Amino acid sequence: MASKNVEKSEKDWEKLLTKEQYHVLREKGTEPPFRGKYWNHEEEGVYYCSGCGNPLFKSDTKFKSGTGWPSFYEPIHSNSVKEIEDRSHGMIRTEIVCGKCGGHLGHMFKDGPKPTGCRYCINSISLDFK
Ligand code: FE
């Protein structure tokens, strides 16, 4: 299934997003733990990209990681998100961005639960639950 990529200028994003969303999605910021609206959220549904509406994660792949950020063991589709090597802050990490708009979502670590062993550690502000 081909999905069209969302391409906007940084000026467009500035108008579209709140200041806090812009900081995380476009400037790769991180929200403080235990403060976002979804780290402790347990309703059934789908989490979408708050920048472009791309479906990203299902609630049944969400788990309690204890980190203070919403955590999932796998994305809805393999192309829902993209992985990028992140060498910032003296670490080598896997950055996770939206597969459609490229907005920063969080990072993926290999210490998650079965069946994937992955932990997608995502900023609440990058998500919209429905
Ligand atoms: Fe997006």
PDB file of C-alpha atoms and ligand atoms in Angstrom:
ATOM      1  CA  MET A   1       0.000   0.000   0.000  1.00  0.00           C
ATOM      2  CA  ALA A   2       1.599   3.238  -1.121  1.00  0.00           C
ATOM      3  CA  SER A   3       0.979   6.110   1.225  1.00  0.00           C
ATOM      4  CA  LYS A   4       1.873   9.601   0.177  1.00  0.00           C
ATOM      5  CA  ASN A   5       4.523  11.273   2.230  1.00  0.00           C
ATOM      6  CA  VAL A   6       3.657  14.526   3.900  1.00  0.00           C
ATOM      7  CA  GLU A   7       6.016  17.286   2.929  1.00  0.00           C
ATOM      8  CA  LYS A   8       5.760  20.639   4.610  1.00  0.00           C
ATOM      9  CA  SER A   9       8.190  23.437   5.234  1.00  0.00           C
ATOM     10  CA  GLU A  10       9.304  24.135   8.785  1.00  0.00           C
ATOM     11  CA  LYS A  11       7.251  27.359   8.563  1.00  0.00           C
ATOM     12  CA  ASP A  12       4.120  25.315   7.765  1.00  0.00           C
ATOM     13  CA  TRP A  13       4.806  23.032  10.724  1.00  0.00           C
ATOM     14  CA  GLU A  14       5.282  26.018  13.021  1.00  0.00           C
ATOM     15  CA  LYS A  15       1.796  27.222  12.122  1.00  0.00           C
ATOM     16  CA  LEU A  16       0.214  23.779  12.358  1.00  0.00           C
ATOM     17  CA  LEU A  17       1.668  22.556  15.645  1.00  0.00           C
ATOM     18  CA  THR A  18       1.691  23.901  19.178  1.00  0.00           C
ATOM     19  CA  LYS A  19       5.045  25.123  20.494  1.00  0.00           C
ATOM     20  CA  GLU A  20       5.458  21.960  22.569  1.00  0.00           C
ATOM     21  CA  GLN A  21       4.556  19.678  19.640  1.00  0.00           C
ATOM     22  CA  TYR A  22       6.934  21.544  17.352  1.00  0.00           C
ATOM     23  CA  HIS A  23       9.775  21.172  19.820  1.00  0.00           C
ATOM     24  CA  VAL A  24       9.425  17.373  19.986  1.00  0.00           C
ATOM     25  CA  LEU A  25       8.242  16.519  16.453  1.00  0.00           C
ATOM     26  CA  ARG A  26      10.431  18.922  14.456  1.00  0.00           C
ATOM     27  CA  GLU A  27      13.338  19.678  16.817  1.00  0.00           C
ATOM     28  CA  LYS A  28      13.642  16.161  18.300  1.00  0.00           C
ATOM     29  CA  GLY A  29      12.941  17.294  21.833  1.00  0.00           C
ATOM     30  CA  THR A  30      11.928  14.958  24.667  1.00  0.00           C
ATOM     31  CA  GLU A  31       9.024  15.536  27.022  1.00  0.00           C
ATOM     32  CA  PRO A  32       9.687  14.957  30.724  1.00  0.00           C
ATOM     33  CA  PRO A  33       8.796  11.441  31.968  1.00  0.00           C
ATOM     34  CA  PHE A  34       5.513  10.810  33.862  1.00  0.00           C
ATOM     35  CA  ARG A  35       4.091  14.094  32.547  1.00  0.00           C
ATOM     36  CA  GLY A  36       2.749  13.319  29.076  1.00  0.00           C
ATOM     37  CA  LYS A  37      -0.905  12.430  28.650  1.00  0.00           C
ATOM     38  CA  TYR A  38      -0.433   8.806  27.531  1.00  0.00           C
ATOM     39  CA  TRP A  39       2.296   7.157  29.645  1.00  0.00           C
ATOM     40  CA  ASN A  40      -0.378   5.797  32.007  1.00  0.00           C
ATOM     41  CA  HIS A  41      -3.215   5.552  29.492  1.00  0.00           C
ATOM     42  CA  GLU A  42      -4.892   2.151  29.100  1.00  0.00           C
ATOM     43  CA  GLU A  43      -7.902   2.596  26.815  1.00  0.00           C
ATOM     44  CA  GLU A  44      -8.316   0.432  23.729  1.00  0.00           C
ATOM     45  CA  GLY A  45      -7.732   2.116  20.417  1.00  0.00           C
ATOM     46  CA  VAL A  46      -5.107   3.442  18.055  1.00  0.00           C
ATOM     47  CA  TYR A  47      -2.361   6.009  18.539  1.00  0.00           C
ATOM     48  CA  TYR A  48      -1.850   8.297  15.528  1.00  0.00           C
ATOM     49  CA  CYS A  49       0.925  10.750  14.684  1.00  0.00           C
ATOM     50  CA  SER A  50      -0.106  14.113  16.159  1.00  0.00           C
ATOM     51  CA  GLY A  51       1.608  15.851  13.244  1.00  0.00           C
ATOM     52  CA  CYS A  52      -0.024  14.141  10.261  1.00  0.00           C
ATOM     53  CA  GLY A  53      -2.574  11.558  11.503  1.00  0.00           C
ATOM     54  CA  ASN A  54      -0.624   8.488  10.342  1.00  0.00           C
ATOM     55  CA  PRO A  55      -1.686   5.417  12.409  1.00  0.00           C
ATOM     56  CA  LEU A  56       1.346   4.316  14.441  1.00  0.00           C
ATOM     57  CA  PHE A  57       0.602   1.965  17.349  1.00  0.00           C
ATOM     58  CA  LYS A  58      -2.292  -0.147  18.636  1.00  0.00           C
ATOM     59  CA  SER A  59      -3.197  -0.129  22.318  1.00  0.00           C
ATOM     60  CA  ASP A  60      -2.788  -3.912  22.548  1.00  0.00           C
ATOM     61  CA  THR A  61       0.942  -3.560  21.870  1.00  0.00           C
ATOM     62  CA  LYS A  62       1.351  -0.983  24.654  1.00  0.00           C
ATOM     63  CA  PHE A  63       2.999  -2.198  27.850  1.00  0.00           C
ATOM     64  CA  LYS A  64       4.056  -0.840  31.231  1.00  0.00           C
ATOM     65  CA  SER A  65       7.728  -0.030  30.894  1.00  0.00           C
ATOM     66  CA  GLY A  66       8.108   1.991  34.088  1.00  0.00           C
ATOM     67  CA  THR A  67       9.933   4.708  32.145  1.00  0.00           C
ATOM     68  CA  GLY A  68       7.221   7.383  32.252  1.00  0.00           C
ATOM     69  CA  TRP A  69       6.817   7.404  28.473  1.00  0.00           C
ATOM     70  CA  PRO A  70       4.229   5.458  26.488  1.00  0.00           C
ATOM     71  CA  SER A  71       5.911   2.238  25.362  1.00  0.00           C
ATOM     72  CA  PHE A  72       4.943  -0.228  22.644  1.00  0.00           C
ATOM     73  CA  TYR A  73       6.525  -3.453  21.432  1.00  0.00           C
ATOM     74  CA  GLU A  74       5.685  -2.964  17.760  1.00  0.00           C
ATOM     75  CA  PRO A  75       4.250  -0.445  15.267  1.00  0.00           C
ATOM     76  CA  ILE A  76       0.987  -1.068  13.361  1.00  0.00           C
ATOM     77  CA  HIS A  77       2.833  -1.661  10.067  1.00  0.00           C
ATOM     78  CA  SER A  78       6.538  -1.974   9.438  1.00  0.00           C
ATOM     79  CA  ASN A  79       6.363   1.232   7.358  1.00  0.00           C
ATOM     80  CA  SER A  80       4.324   3.204   9.923  1.00  0.00           C
ATOM     81  CA  VAL A  81       7.596   4.381  11.432  1.00  0.00           C
ATOM     82  CA  LYS A  82      11.166   4.765  10.226  1.00  0.00           C
ATOM     83  CA  GLU A  83      14.357   3.993  12.102  1.00  0.00           C
ATOM     84  CA  ILE A  84      17.293   6.393  11.991  1.00  0.00           C
ATOM     85  CA  GLU A  85      20.672   5.917  13.642  1.00  0.00           C
ATOM     86  CA  ASP A  86      21.076   8.627  16.280  1.00  0.00           C
ATOM     87  CA  ARG A  87      24.595   9.387  17.480  1.00  0.00           C
ATOM     88  CA  SER A  88      23.688  12.449  19.580  1.00  0.00           C
ATOM     89  CA  HIS A  89      24.523  12.852  23.304  1.00  0.00           C
ATOM     90  CA  GLY A  90      27.481  10.439  23.069  1.00  0.00           C
ATOM     91  CA  MET A  91      25.277   7.379  22.544  1.00  0.00           C
ATOM     92  CA  ILE A  92      24.283   5.263  19.586  1.00  0.00           C
ATOM     93  CA  ARG A  93      20.519   4.938  19.644  1.00  0.00           C
ATOM     94  CA  THR A  94      17.768   4.161  17.178  1.00  0.00           C
ATOM     95  CA  GLU A  95      15.594   7.186  16.617  1.00  0.00           C
ATOM     96  CA  ILE A  96      11.991   6.520  15.575  1.00  0.00           C
ATOM     97  CA  VAL A  97      10.246   8.976  13.246  1.00  0.00           C
ATOM     98  CA  CYS A  98       6.810   8.939  11.616  1.00  0.00           C
ATOM     99  CA  GLY A  99       6.919   7.024   8.336  1.00  0.00           C
ATOM    100  CA  LYS A 100       4.771   9.657   6.676  1.00  0.00           C
ATOM    101  CA  CYS A 101       5.822  13.119   7.902  1.00  0.00           C
ATOM    102  CA  GLY A 102       9.235  12.335   9.399  1.00  0.00           C
ATOM    103  CA  GLY A 103       8.220  13.829  12.754  1.00  0.00           C
ATOM    104  CA  HIS A 104      10.311  12.725  15.728  1.00  0.00           C
ATOM    105  CA  LEU A 105       8.460  10.191  17.891  1.00  0.00           C
ATOM    106  CA  GLY A 106      11.087   8.791  20.259  1.00  0.00           C
ATOM    107  CA  HIS A 107      13.603   5.936  20.333  1.00  0.00           C
ATOM    108  CA  MET A 108      13.561   2.165  20.061  1.00  0.00           C
ATOM    109  CA  PHE A 109      15.514  -0.080  22.420  1.00  0.00           C
ATOM    110  CA  LYS A 110      16.093  -3.832  22.259  1.00  0.00           C
ATOM    111  CA  ASP A 111      15.039  -4.525  25.836  1.00  0.00           C
ATOM    112  CA  GLY A 112      11.291  -4.860  25.269  1.00  0.00           C
ATOM    113  CA  PRO A 113       8.937  -7.753  25.989  1.00  0.00           C
ATOM    114  CA  LYS A 114       7.973 -10.683  23.781  1.00  0.00           C
ATOM    115  CA  PRO A 115       7.128 -11.260  20.991  1.00  0.00           C
ATOM    116  CA  THR A 116       9.449  -8.630  19.432  1.00  0.00           C
ATOM    117  CA  GLY A 117      11.873  -7.769  22.238  1.00  0.00           C
ATOM    118  CA  CYS A 118      11.571  -4.153  21.126  1.00  0.00           C
ATOM    119  CA  ARG A 119      10.631  -1.155  23.241  1.00  0.00           C
ATOM    120  CA  TYR A 120       9.358   1.813  21.274  1.00  0.00           C
ATOM    121  CA  CYS A 121       9.693   4.657  23.771  1.00  0.00           C
ATOM    122  CA  ILE A 122       7.461   7.418  22.435  1.00  0.00           C
ATOM    123  CA  ASN A 123       6.662  10.988  23.482  1.00  0.00           C
ATOM    124  CA  SER A 124       2.960  11.416  24.327  1.00  0.00           C
ATOM    125  CA  ILE A 125       2.915  14.760  22.589  1.00  0.00           C
ATOM    126  CA  SER A 126       3.814  13.074  19.285  1.00  0.00           C
ATOM    127  CA  LEU A 127       0.682  10.912  19.618  1.00  0.00           C
ATOM    128  CA  ASP A 128      -3.054  11.379  19.261  1.00  0.00           C
ATOM    129  CA  PHE A 129      -5.258   8.618  20.666  1.00  0.00           C
ATOM    130  CA  LYS A 130      -8.612   7.635  19.130  1.00  0.00           C
TER     131      LYS A 130
HETATM  132 FE    FE B   1       3.404  11.977  10.986  1.00  0.00          FE
END
